[in-house]
CSV table of C-alpha atoms in Angstrom, one decimal:
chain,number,residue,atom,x,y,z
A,1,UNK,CA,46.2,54.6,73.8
A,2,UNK,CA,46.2,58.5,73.4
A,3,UNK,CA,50.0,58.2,72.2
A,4,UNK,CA,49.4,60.3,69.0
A,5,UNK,CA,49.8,63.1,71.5
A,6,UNK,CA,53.2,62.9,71.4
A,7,UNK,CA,53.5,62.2,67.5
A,8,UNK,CA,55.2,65.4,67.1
A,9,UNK,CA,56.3,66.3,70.6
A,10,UNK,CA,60.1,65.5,72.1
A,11,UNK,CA,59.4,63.5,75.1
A,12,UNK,CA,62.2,64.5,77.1
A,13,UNK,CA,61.0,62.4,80.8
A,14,UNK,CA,59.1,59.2,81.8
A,15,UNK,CA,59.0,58.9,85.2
A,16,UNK,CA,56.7,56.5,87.8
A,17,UNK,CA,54.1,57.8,89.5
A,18,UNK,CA,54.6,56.9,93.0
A,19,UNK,CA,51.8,55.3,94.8
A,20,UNK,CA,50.0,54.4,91.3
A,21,UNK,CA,50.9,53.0,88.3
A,22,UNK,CA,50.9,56.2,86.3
A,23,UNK,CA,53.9,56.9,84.3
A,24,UNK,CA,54.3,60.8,84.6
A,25,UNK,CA,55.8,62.8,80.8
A,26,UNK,CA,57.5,65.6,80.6
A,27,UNK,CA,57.7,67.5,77.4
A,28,UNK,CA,59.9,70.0,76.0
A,29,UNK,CA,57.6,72.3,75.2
A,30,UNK,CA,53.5,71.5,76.5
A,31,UNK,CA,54.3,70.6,80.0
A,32,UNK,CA,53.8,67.3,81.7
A,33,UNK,CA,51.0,64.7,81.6
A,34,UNK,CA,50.2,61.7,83.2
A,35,UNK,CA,50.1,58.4,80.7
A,36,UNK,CA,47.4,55.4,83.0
A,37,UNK,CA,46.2,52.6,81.3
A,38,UNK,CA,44.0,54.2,78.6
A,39,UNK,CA,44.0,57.6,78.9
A,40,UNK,CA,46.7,60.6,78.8
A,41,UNK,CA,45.7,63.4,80.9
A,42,UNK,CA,47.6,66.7,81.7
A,43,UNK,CA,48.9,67.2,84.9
A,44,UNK,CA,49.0,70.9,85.9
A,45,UNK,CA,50.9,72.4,88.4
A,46,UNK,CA,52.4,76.0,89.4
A,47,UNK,CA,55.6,75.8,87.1
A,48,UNK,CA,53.6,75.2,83.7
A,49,UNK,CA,54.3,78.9,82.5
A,50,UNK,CA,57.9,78.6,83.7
A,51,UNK,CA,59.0,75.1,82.2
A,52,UNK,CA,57.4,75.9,79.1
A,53,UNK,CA,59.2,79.1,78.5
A,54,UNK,CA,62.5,77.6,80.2
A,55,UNK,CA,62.2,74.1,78.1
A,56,UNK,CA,62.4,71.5,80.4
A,57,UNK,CA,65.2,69.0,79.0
A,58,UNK,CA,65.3,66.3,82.2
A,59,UNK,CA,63.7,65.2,85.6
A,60,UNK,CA,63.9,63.0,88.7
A,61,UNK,CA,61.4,61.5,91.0
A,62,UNK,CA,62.6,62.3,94.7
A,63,UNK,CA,62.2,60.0,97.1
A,64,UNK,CA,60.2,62.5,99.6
A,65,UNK,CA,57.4,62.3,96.3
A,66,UNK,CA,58.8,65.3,95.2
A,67,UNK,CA,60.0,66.1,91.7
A,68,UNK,CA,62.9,68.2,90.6
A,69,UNK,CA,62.7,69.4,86.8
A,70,UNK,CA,65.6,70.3,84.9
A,71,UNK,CA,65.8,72.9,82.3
A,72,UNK,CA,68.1,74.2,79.8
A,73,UNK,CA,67.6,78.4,80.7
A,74,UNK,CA,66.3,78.2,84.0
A,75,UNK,CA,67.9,75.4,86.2
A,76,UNK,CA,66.3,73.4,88.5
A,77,UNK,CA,62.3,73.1,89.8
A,78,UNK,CA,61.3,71.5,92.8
A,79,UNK,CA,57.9,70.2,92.7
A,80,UNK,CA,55.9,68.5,95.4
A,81,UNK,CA,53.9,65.4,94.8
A,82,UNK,CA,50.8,67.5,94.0
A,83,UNK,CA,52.4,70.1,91.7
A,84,UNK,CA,53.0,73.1,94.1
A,85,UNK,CA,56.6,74.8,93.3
A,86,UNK,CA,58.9,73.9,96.1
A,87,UNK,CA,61.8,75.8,95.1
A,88,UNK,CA,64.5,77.0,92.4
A,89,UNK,CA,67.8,76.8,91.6
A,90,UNK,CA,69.3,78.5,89.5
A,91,UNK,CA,72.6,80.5,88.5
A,92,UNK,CA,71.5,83.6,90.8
A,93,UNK,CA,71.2,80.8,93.4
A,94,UNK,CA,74.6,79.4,93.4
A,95,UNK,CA,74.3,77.1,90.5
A,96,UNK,CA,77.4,77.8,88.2
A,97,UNK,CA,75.0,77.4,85.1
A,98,UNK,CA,71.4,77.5,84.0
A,99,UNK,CA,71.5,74.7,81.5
A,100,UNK,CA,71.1,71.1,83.2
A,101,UNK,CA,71.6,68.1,81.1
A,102,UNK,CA,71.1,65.3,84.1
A,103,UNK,CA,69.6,64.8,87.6
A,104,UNK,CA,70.4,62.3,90.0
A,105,UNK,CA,69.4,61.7,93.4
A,106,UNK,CA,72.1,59.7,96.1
A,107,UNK,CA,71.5,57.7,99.3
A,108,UNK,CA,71.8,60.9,101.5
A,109,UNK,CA,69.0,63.2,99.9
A,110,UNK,CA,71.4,65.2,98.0
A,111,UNK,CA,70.3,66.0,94.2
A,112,UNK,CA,73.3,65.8,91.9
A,113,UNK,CA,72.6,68.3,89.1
A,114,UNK,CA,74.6,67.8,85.6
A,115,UNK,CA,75.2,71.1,83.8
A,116,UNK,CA,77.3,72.6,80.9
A,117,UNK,CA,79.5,74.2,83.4
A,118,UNK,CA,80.2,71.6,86.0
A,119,UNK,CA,78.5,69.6,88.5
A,120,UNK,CA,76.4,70.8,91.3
A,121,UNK,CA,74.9,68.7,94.5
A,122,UNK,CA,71.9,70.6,96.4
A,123,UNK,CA,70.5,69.6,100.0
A,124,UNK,CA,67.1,69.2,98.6
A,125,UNK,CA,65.6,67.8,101.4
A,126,UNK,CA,67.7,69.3,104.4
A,127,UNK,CA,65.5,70.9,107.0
A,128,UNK,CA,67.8,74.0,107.5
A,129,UNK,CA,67.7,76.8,104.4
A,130,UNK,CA,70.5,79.1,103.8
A,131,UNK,CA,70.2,82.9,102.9
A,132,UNK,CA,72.7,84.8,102.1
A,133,UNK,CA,73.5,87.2,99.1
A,134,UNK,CA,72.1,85.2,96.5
A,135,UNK,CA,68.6,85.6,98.1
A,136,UNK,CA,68.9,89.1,98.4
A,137,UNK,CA,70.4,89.5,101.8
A,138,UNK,CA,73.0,92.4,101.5
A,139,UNK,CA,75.4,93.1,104.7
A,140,UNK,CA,76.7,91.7,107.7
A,141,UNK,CA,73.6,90.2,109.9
A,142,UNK,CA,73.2,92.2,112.9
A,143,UNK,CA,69.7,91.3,114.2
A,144,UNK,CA,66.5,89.2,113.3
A,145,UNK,CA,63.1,89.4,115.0
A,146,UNK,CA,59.8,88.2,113.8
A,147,UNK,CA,57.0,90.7,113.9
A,148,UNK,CA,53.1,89.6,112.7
A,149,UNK,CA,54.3,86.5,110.7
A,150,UNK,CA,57.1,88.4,108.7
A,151,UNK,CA,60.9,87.9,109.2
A,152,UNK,CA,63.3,90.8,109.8
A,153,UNK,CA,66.8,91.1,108.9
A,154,UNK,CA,68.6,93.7,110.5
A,155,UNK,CA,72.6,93.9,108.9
A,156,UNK,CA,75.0,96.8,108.0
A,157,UNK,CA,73.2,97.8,105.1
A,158,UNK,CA,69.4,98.5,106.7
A,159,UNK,CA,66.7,96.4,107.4
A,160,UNK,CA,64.9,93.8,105.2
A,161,UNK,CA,61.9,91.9,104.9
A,162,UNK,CA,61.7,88.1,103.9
A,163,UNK,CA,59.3,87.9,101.5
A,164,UNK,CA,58.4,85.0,99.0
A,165,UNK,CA,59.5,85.7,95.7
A,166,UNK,CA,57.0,84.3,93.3
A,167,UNK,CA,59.9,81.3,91.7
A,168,UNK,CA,59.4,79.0,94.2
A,169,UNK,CA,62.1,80.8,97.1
A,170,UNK,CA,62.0,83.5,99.5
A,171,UNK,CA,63.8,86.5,99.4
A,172,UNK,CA,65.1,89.3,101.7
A,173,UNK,CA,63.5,92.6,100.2
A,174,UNK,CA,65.5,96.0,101.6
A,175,UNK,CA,62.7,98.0,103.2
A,176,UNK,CA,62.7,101.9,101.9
A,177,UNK,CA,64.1,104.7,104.8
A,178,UNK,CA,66.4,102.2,106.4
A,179,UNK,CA,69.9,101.8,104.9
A,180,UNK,CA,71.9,102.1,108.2
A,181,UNK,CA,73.3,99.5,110.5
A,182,UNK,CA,69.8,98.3,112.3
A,183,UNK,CA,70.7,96.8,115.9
A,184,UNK,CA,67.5,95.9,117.5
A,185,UNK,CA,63.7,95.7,117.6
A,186,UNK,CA,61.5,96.0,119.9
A,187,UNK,CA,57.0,95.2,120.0
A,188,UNK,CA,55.8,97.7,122.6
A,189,UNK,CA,52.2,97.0,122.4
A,190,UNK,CA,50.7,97.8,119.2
A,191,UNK,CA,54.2,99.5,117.8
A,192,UNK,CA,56.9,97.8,115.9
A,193,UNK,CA,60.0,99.4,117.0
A,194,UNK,CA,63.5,99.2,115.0
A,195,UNK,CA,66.6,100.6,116.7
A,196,UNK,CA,69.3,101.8,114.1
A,197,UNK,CA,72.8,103.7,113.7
A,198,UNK,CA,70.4,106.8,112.4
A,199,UNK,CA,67.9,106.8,115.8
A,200,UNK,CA,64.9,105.0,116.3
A,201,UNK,CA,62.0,103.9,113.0
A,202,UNK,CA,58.8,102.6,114.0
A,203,UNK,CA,57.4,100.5,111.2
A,204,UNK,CA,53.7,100.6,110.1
A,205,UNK,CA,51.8,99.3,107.3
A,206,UNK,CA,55.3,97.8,105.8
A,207,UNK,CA,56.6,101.2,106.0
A,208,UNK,CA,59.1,102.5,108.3
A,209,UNK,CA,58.8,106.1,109.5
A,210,UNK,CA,61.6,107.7,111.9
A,211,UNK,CA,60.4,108.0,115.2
A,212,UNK,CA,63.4,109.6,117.2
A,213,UNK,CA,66.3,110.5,115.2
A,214,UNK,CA,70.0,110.4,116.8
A,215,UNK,CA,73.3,111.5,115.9
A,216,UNK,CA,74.7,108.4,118.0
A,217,UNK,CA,73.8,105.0,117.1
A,218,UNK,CA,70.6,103.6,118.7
A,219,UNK,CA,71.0,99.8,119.5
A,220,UNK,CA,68.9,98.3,122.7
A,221,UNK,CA,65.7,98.9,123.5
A,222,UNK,CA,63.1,97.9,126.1
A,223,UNK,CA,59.4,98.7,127.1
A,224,UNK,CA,58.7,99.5,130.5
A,225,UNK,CA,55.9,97.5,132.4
A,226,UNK,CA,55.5,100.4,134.7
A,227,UNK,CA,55.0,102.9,132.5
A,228,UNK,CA,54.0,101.0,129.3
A,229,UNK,CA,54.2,104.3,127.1
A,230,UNK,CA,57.6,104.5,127.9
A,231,UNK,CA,60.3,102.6,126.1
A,232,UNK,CA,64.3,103.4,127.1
A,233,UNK,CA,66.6,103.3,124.3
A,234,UNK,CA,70.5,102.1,124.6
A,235,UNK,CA,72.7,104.5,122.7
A,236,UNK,CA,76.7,104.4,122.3
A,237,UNK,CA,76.9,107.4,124.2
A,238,UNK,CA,74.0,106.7,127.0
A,239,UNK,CA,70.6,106.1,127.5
A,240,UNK,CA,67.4,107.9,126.2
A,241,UNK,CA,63.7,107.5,126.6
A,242,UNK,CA,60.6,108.3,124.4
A,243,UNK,CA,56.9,107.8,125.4
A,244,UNK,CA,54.0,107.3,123.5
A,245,UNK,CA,51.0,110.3,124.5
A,246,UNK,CA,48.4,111.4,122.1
A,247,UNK,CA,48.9,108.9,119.3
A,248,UNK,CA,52.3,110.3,118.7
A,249,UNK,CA,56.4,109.6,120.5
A,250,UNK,CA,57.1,112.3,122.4
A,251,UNK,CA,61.4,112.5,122.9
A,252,UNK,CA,61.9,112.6,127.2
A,253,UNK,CA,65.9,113.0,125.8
A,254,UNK,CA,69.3,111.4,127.2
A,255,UNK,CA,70.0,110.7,130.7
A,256,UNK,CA,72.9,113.4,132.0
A,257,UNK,CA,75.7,112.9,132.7
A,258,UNK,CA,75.2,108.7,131.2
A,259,UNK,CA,77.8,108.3,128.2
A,260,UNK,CA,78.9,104.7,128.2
A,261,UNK,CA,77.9,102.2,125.2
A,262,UNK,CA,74.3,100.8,126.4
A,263,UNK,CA,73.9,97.1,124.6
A,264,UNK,CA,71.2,95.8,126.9
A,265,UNK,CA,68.3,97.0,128.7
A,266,UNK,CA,66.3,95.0,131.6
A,267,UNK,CA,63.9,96.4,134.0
A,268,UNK,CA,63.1,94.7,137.3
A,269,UNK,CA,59.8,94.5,138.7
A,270,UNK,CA,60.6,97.3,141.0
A,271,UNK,CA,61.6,99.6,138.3
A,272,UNK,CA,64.9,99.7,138.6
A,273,UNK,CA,66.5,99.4,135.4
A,274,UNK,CA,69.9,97.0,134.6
A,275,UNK,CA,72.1,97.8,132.0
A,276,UNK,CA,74.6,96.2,130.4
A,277,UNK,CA,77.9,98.0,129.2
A,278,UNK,CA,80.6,97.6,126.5
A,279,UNK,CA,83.2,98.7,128.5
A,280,UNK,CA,82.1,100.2,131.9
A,281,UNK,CA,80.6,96.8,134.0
A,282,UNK,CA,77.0,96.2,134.4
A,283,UNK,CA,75.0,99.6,135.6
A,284,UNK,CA,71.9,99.9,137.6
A,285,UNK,CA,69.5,103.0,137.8
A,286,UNK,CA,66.7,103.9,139.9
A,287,UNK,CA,64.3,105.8,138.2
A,288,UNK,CA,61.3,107.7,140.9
A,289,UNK,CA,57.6,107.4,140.2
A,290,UNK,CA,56.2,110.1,137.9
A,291,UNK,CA,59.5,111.2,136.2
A,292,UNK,CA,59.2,112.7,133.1
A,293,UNK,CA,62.9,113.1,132.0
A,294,UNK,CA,66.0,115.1,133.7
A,295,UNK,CA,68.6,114.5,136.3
A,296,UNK,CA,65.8,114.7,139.1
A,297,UNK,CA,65.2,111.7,141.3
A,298,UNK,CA,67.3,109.3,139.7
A,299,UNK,CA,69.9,107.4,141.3
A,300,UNK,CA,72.9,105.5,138.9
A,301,UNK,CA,75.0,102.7,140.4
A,302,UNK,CA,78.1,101.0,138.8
A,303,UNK,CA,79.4,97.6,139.5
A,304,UNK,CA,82.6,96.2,138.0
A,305,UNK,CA,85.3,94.2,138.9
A,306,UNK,CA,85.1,95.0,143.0
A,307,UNK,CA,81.8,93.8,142.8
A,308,UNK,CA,82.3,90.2,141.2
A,309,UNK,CA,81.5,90.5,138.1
A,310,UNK,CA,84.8,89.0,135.9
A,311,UNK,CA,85.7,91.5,133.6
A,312,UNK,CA,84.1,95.1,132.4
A,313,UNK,CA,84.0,94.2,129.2
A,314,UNK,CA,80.3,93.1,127.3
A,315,UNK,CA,78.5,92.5,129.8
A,316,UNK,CA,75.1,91.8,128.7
A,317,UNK,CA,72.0,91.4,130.3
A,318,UNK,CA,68.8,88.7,129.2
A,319,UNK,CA,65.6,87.8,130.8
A,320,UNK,CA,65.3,84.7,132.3
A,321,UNK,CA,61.4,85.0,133.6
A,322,UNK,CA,61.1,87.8,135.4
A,323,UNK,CA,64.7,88.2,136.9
A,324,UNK,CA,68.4,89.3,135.2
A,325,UNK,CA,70.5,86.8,134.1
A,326,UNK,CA,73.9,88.4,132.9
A,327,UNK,CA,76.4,87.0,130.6
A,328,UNK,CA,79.7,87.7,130.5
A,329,UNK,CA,83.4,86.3,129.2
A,330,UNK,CA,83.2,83.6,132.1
A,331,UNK,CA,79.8,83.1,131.8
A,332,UNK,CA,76.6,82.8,133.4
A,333,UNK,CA,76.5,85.4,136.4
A,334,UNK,CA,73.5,86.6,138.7
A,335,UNK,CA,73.2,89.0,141.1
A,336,UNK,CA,72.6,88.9,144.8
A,337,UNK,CA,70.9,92.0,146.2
A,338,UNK,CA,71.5,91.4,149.6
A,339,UNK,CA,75.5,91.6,149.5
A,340,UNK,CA,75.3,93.2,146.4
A,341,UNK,CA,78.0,91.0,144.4
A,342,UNK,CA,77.6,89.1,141.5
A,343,UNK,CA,78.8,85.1,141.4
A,344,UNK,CA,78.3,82.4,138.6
A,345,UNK,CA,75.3,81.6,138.4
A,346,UNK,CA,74.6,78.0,140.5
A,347,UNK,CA,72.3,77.2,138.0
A,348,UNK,CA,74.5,76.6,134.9
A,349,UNK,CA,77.4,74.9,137.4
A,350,UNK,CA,79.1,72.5,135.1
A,351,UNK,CA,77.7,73.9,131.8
A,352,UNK,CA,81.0,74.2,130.1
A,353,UNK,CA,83.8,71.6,131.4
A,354,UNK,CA,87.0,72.3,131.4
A,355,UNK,CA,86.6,76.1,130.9
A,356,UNK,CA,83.9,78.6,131.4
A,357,UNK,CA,83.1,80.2,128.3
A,358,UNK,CA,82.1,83.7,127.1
A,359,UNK,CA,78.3,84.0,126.5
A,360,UNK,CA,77.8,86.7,123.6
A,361,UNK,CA,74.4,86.2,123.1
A,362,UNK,CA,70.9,84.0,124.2
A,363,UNK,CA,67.6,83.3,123.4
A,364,UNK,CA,64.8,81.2,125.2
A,365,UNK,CA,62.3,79.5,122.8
A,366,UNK,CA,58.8,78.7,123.3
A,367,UNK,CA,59.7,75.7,125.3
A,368,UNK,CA,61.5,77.5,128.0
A,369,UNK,CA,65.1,76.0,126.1
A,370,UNK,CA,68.0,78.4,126.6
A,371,UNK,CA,70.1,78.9,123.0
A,372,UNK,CA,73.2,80.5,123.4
A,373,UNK,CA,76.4,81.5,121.3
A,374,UNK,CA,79.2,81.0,123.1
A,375,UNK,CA,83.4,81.3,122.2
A,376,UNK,CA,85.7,79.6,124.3
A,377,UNK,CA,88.4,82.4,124.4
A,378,UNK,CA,91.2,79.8,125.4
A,379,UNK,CA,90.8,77.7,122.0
A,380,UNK,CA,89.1,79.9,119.8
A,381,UNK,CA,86.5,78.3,119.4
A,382,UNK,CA,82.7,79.6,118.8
């Protein structure tokens, strides 16, 4: 019943319907339809416009529910079960070709795509997504924060945005003002602060507008809970502040006489504030009550080798709750204040057998987990 539909029309897929016993069509140039006991029936869904114009020429049902629609200009859409786009692939995406001729799904999830160039497999139904050029992202990745629900790349080339594209994938966007290495970011209250190698943007409205420009790059930054209008800025020649007073940042300038490479920033709860060194060891500085910038008052303490810690080289500084916990080539250190040395950290005893291992960088998630990326320097191996 209702065949004479497709008197005139190539019918170029019959697939089941899981969970009924539809049979689903797809045609080469009216979209796809649902054939049930007596009736024909469209079914619509978000790629209509796009597998019309691209002429869909194959398809497979997926075992997720999920249908993947091959075409011969436009490569591959992914479908759910109810019709919303999924995804795309397609030559910009690392397909070597737009035209697909076959579609097969294997035991592991993997859709094997036939095309006039070659054969392709794609991890449909991994959990992880790669970007990478292809998806817009240009440079080496430096940094990545996520600021009101949007994702930020920061990489040698400037800052970008993840955005969704409109085909079914999401895409870096650049973002206009910012096409210098960007290092860091930093929320400091209702500001969305991004550190780069041209000084210091604060983005607003999706647009970023620099906030303190600097000849030397600008890479740390952290908000001060004592003063909260203050945030301290880690340079490659020093340290700099800038406060927020009268709906505008006010520059407080460099710290004199402070010229090492600043990577990280943490204050303690008594103000004092750690910071962690390319070169030049771990340094503290004590910072008086109702400074406002200058040499006056503060007091700047270096520790190195003499004092523990195992080499002077990247040392770097996180927050583990409300106290410093430093990483360095031999790991996990922390510091005791009353003999004023630094030791491994009794915590993480045993954490990496055989050899300790050099911690470049950590995160803690919402569940209090501790990710880390670590190299062990004796084998190579990251």
């Amino acid at each position: 019943p209702s065949g004479e539909l497709f008197a005139n029309e190539k019918v170029y897929a019959m697939l089941p319907r899981r969970g009924t016993e539809a049979i689903l069509i797809g045609t080469h140039a009216h979209g796809l339809f649902l054939l049930e006991k007596k009736s024909v029936t469209p079914f619509p869904t978000e790629a209509d416009a796009a597998i019309k114009r691209d002429l869909l020429y194959t398809a497979a049902s997926l075992k997720d529910g999920s249908l993947a629609l091959g075409t011969l200009q436009a490569g591959v859409y992914i479908l759910d079960a109810q019709g919303h786009l999924r995804g795309h692939l397609d030559k910009a995406r690392s397909l070597a070709d737009d035209t697909v001729r076959a579609l097969f799904q294997d035991a592991q999830g993997g859709l094997w795509v036939g095309l006039d160039k070659g054969i392709a497999r794609a991890e449909v139904g991994f959990p992880l997504s790669f970007f990478s050029e292809p998806n817009g992202l240009d440079g080496g990745i430096l940094s990545l924060h996520r600021s009101a629900g949007s994702l930020y790349a920061g990489t040698t080339k400037g800052l970008s945005r993840l955005d969704y594209d409109g085909g079914g994938l999401w895409r870096f966007r650049p973002m206009p003002g910012i096409r210098t290495q960007t290092w860091g970011f930093l929320e400091a209250g209702s500001a969305f602060l991004v550190a780069s190698s041209s000084g210091v943007f604060e983005v607003a409205g999706g647009v970023p507008r620099l906030v303190r420009p600097s000849r030397q790059v600008s890479e740390a930054m952290v908000r001060s809970d004592l003063v909260p209008s203050r945030v301290f800025i880690g340079l490659w020649n020093g340290l700099a502040a800038m406060r927020f007073e009268k709906g505008a940042w006010v520059d407080e300038g460099t710290i004199p006489g402070l010229t090492d490479t600043i990577r990280t920033l943490f204050e303690a709860g008594d103000g004092q504030l750690w910071l962690g060194t390319n070169t030049s060891g771990v340094l503290r500085l004590s910072i008086p009550p109702g400074w406002k910038g200058g040499a006056q008052g503060l007091r700047l303490e270096r520790f190195g080798l003499a004092e523990g810690l195992p080499s002077l080289n990247d040392n770097r500084i996180y927050r583990l709750g409300n106290e410093p916990l430093f990483a360095t080539h031999q790991g996990l250190y922390h510091f005791d204040g009353k003999s004023g040395r630094f030791a491994p950290d009794p915590r993480f005893k045993g954490l990496f057998p055989g050899s300790p291992r050099w911690v470049m960088g950590l995160q803690t998630d919402p569940k209090g987990r501790l990710w880390m990326h670590t190299v062990d320097e004796a084998r190579g191996l990251r």
